[in-house]
PDB file of C-alpha atoms in Angstrom:
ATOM      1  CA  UNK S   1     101.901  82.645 106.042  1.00  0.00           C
ATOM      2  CA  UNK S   2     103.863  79.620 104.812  1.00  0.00           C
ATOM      3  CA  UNK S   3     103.476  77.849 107.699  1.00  0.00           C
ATOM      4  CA  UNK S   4      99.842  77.562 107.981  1.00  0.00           C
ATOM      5  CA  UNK S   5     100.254  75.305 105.109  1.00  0.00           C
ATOM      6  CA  UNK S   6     102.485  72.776 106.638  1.00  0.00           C
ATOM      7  CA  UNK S   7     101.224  69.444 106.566  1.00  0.00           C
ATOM      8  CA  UNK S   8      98.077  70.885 105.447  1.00  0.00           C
ATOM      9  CA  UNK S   9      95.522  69.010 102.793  1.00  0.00           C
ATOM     10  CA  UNK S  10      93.514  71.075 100.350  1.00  0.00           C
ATOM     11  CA  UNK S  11      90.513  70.375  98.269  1.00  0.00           C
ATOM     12  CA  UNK S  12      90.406  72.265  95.281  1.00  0.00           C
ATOM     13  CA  UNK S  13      87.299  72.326  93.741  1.00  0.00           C
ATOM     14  CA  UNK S  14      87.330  74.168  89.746  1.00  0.00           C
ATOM     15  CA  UNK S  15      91.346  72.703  90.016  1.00  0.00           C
ATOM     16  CA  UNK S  16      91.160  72.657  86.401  1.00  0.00           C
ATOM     17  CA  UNK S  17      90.003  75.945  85.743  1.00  0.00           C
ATOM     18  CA  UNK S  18      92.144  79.390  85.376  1.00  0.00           C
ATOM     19  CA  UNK S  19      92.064  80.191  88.648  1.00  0.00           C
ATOM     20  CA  UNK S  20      92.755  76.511  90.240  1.00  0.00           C
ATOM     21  CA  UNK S  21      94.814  75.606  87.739  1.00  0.00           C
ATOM     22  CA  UNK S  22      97.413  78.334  89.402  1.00  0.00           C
ATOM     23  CA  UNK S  23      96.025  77.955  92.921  1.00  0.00           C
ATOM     24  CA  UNK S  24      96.885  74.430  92.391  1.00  0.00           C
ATOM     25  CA  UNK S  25     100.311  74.854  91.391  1.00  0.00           C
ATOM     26  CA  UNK S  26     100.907  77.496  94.164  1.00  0.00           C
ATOM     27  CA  UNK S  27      99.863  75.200  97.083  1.00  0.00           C
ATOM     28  CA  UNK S  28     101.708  71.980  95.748  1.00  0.00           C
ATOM     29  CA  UNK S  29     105.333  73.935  95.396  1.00  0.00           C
ATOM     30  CA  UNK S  30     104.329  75.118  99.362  1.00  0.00           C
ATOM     31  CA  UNK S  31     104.408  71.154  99.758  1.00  0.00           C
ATOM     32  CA  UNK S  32     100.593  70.971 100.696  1.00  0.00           C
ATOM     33  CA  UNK S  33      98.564  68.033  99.626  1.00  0.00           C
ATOM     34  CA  UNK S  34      96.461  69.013  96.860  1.00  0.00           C
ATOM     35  CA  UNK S  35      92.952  67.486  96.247  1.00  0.00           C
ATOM     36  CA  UNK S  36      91.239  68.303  92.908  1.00  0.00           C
ATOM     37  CA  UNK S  37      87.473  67.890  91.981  1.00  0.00           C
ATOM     38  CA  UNK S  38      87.484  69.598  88.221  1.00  0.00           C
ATOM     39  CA  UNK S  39      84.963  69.104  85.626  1.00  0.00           C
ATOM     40  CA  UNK S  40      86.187  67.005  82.140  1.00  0.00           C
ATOM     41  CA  UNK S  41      87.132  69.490  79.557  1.00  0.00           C
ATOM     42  CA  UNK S  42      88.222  68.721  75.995  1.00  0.00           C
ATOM     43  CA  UNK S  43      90.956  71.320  75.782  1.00  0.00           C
ATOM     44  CA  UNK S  44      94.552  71.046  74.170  1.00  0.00           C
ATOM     45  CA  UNK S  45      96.151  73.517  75.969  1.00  0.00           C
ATOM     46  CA  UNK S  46      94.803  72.917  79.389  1.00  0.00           C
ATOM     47  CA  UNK S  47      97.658  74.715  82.405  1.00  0.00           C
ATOM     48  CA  UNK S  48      96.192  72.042  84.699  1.00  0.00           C
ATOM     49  CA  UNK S  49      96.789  68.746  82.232  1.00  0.00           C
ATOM     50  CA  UNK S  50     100.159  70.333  81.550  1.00  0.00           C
ATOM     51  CA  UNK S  51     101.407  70.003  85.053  1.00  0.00           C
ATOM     52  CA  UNK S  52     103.946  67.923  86.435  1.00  0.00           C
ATOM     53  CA  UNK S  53     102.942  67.323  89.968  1.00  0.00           C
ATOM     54  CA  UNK S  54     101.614  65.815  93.051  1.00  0.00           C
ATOM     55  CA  UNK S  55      97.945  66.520  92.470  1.00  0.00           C
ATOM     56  CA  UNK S  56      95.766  63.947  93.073  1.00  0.00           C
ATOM     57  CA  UNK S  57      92.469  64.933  90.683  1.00  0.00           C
ATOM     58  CA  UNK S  58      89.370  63.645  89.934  1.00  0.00           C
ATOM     59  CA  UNK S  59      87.128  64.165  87.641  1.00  0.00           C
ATOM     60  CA  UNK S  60      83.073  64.528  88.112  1.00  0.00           C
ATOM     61  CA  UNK S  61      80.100  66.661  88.702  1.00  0.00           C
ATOM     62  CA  UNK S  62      79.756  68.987  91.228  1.00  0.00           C
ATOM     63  CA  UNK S  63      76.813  67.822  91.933  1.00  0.00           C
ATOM     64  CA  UNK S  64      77.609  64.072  92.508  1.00  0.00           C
ATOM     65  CA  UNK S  65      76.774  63.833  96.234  1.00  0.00           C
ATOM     66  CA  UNK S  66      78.376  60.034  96.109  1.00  0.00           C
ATOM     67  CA  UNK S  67      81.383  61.523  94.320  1.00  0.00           C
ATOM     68  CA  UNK S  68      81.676  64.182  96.677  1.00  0.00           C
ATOM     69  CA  UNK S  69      81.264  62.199  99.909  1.00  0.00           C
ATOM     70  CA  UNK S  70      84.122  59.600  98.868  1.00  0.00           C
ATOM     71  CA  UNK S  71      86.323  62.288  98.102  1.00  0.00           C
ATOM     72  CA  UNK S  72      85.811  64.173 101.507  1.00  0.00           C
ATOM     73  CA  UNK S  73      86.283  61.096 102.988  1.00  0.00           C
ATOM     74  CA  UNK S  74      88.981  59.843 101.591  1.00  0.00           C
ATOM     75  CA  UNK S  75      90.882  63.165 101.735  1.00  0.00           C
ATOM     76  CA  UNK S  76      89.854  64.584 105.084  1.00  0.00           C
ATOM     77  CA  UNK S  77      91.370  68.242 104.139  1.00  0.00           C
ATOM     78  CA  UNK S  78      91.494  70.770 106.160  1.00  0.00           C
ATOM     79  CA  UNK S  79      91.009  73.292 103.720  1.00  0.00           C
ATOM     80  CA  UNK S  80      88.763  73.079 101.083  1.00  0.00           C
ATOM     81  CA  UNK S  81      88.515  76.443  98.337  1.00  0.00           C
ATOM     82  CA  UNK S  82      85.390  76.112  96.292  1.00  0.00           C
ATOM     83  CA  UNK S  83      85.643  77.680  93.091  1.00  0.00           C
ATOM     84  CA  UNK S  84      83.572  74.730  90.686  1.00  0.00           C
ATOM     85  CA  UNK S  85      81.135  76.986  88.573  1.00  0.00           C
ATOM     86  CA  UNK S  86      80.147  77.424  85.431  1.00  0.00           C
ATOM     87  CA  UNK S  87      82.253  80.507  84.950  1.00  0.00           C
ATOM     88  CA  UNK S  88      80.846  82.119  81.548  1.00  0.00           C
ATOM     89  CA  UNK S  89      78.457  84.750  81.054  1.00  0.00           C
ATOM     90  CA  UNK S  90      77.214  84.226  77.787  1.00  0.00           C
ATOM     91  CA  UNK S  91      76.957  80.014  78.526  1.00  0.00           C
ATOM     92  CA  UNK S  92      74.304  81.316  81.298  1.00  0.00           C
ATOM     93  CA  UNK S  93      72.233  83.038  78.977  1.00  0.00           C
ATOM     94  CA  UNK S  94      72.235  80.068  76.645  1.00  0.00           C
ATOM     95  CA  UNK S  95      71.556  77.273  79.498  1.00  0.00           C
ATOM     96  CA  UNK S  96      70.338  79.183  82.457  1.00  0.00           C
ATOM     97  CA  UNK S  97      69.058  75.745  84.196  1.00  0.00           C
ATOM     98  CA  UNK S  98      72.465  74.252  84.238  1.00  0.00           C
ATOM     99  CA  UNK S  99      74.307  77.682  85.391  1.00  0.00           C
ATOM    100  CA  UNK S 100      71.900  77.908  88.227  1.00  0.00           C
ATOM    101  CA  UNK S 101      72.735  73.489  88.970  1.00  0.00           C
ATOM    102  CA  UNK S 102      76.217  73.963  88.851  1.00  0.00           C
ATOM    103  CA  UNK S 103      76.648  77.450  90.918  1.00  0.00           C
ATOM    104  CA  UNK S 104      73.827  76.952  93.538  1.00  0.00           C
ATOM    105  CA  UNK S 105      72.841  73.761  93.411  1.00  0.00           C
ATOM    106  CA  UNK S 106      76.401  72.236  93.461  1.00  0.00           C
ATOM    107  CA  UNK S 107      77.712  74.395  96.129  1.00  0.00           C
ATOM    108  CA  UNK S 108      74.529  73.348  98.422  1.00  0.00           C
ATOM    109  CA  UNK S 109      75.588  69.556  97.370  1.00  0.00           C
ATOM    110  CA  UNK S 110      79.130  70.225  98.823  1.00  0.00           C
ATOM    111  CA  UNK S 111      77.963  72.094 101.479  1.00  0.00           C
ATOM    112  CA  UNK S 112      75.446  69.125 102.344  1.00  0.00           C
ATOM    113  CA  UNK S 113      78.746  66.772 102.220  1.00  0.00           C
ATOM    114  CA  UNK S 114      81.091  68.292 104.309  1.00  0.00           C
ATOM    115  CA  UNK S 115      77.982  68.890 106.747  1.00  0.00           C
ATOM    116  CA  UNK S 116      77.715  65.308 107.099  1.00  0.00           C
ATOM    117  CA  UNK S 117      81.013  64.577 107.461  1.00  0.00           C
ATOM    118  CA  UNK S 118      81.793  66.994 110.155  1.00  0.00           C
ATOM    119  CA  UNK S 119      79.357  65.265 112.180  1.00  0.00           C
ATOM    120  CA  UNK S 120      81.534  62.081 111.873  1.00  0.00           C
ATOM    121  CA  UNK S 121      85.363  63.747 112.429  1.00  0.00           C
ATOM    122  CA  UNK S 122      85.909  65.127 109.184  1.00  0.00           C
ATOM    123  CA  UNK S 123      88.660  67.454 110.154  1.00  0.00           C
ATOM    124  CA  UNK S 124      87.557  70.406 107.611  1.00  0.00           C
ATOM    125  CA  UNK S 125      88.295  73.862 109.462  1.00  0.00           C
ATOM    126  CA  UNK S 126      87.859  76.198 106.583  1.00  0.00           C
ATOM    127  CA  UNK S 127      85.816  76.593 103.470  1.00  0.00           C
ATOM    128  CA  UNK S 128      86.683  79.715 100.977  1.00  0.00           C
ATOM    129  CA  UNK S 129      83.875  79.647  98.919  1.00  0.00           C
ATOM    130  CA  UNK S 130      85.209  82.164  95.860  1.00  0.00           C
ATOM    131  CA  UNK S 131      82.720  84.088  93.499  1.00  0.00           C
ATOM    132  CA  UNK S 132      83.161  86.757  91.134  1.00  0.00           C
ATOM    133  CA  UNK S 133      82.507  90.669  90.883  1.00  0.00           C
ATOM    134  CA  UNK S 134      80.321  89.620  88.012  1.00  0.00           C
ATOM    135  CA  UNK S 135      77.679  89.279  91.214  1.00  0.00           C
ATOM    136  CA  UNK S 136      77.592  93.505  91.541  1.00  0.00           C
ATOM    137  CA  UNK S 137      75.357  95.235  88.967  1.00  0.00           C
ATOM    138  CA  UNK S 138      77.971  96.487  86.873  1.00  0.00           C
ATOM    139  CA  UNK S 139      78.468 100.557  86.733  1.00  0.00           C
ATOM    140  CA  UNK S 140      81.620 100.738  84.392  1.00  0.00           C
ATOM    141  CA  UNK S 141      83.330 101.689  87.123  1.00  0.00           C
ATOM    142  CA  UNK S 142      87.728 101.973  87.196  1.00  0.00           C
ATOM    143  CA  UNK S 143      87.879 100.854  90.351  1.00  0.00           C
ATOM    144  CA  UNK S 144      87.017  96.873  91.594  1.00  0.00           C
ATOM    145  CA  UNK S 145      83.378  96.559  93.913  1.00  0.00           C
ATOM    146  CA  UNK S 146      82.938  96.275  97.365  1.00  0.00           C
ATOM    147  CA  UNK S 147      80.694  94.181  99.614  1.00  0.00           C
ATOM    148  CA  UNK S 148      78.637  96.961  99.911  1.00  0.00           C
ATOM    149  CA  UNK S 149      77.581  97.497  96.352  1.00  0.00           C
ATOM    150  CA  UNK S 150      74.980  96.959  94.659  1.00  0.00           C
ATOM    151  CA  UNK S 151      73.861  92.979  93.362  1.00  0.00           C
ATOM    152  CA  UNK S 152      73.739  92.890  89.868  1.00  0.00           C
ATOM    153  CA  UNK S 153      70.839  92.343  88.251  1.00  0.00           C
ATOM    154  CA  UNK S 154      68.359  89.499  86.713  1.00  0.00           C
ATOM    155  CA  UNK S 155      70.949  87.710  84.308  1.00  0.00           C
ATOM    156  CA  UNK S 156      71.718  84.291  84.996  1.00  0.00           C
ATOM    157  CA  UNK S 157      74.732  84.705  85.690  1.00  0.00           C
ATOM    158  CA  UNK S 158      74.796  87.213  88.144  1.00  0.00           C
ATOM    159  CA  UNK S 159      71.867  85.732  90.066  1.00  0.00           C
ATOM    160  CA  UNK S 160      73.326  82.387  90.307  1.00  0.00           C
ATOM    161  CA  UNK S 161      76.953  83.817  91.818  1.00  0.00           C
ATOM    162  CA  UNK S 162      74.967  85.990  93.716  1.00  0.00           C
ATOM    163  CA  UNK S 163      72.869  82.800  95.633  1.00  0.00           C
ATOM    164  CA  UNK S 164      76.057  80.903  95.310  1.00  0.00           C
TER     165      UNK S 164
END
């Protein structure tokens, strides 16, 4: 599995949060080129800010279509794992409108992008858009969903992962 990613560039977008904080760190020990999009955060005790690497970041809006272009053309990657979302449950309760902009509406502006792009060389061959299981209507179950379950229901939340 190494191999695949030798001389391999990845956009990371989220590459401040948790999840690409780690997947960041991961890929850029395997020696891949990492690209980060990731969303200013006042936070003192940031993983991602706390990292000594290679990671070439910037920092923006999801839904910058200007922003977005330049950095898929600039960075060309071959990979690119979305995971830019507003993450938080209770935040999509309090400002459904932005969930909803950030989850769908950002992923469609990314999507829009590298659609664009293709059609002039971009050399993108796979997108791993990554969600939650917060998208299945949640039955307290032990064991993690499946594809087949149920969507959750009408929270903000749930719907915008769901679309997204």
């Amino acid at each position: 599995m190494e191999r695949f990613w030798e001389n391999k560039t990845v956009l990371i977008t989220g590459a401040n949060g948790f999840k690409g904080s780690w997947l960041s760190i991961w890929l850029s020990n395997l020696g891949v080129k990492v690209v980060g999009l990731s969303k200013h955060v006042d936070c003192t005790s940031n993983i991602f800010d706390n990292i000594n690497n290679n990671i070439l970041n910037f920092y923006g809006d999801i839904n910058d279509d200007k922003l977005i272009n330049f950095i898929l053309s600039e960075s060309n990657p071959d990979v690119i794992i979305h995971m830019a979302a507003q993450p938080l449950v209770l935040a999509s309760y309090l400002d459904p409108h932005e969930t909803m902009k950030t989850n769908v509406l950002g992923t469609n502006c990314l999507l829009k992008e590298l659609y664009e792009l293709k059609k002039q060389g971009l050399k993108t061959k796979v997108f791993l858009n990554v969600t939650t299981d917060k998208v299945y209507k949640n039955k307290e179950w032990i064991w993690g969903y499946r594809e087949t379950d149920q969507l959750g229901g009408l929270d903000p939340y749930s719907c915008s992962k769901a679309c997204f």
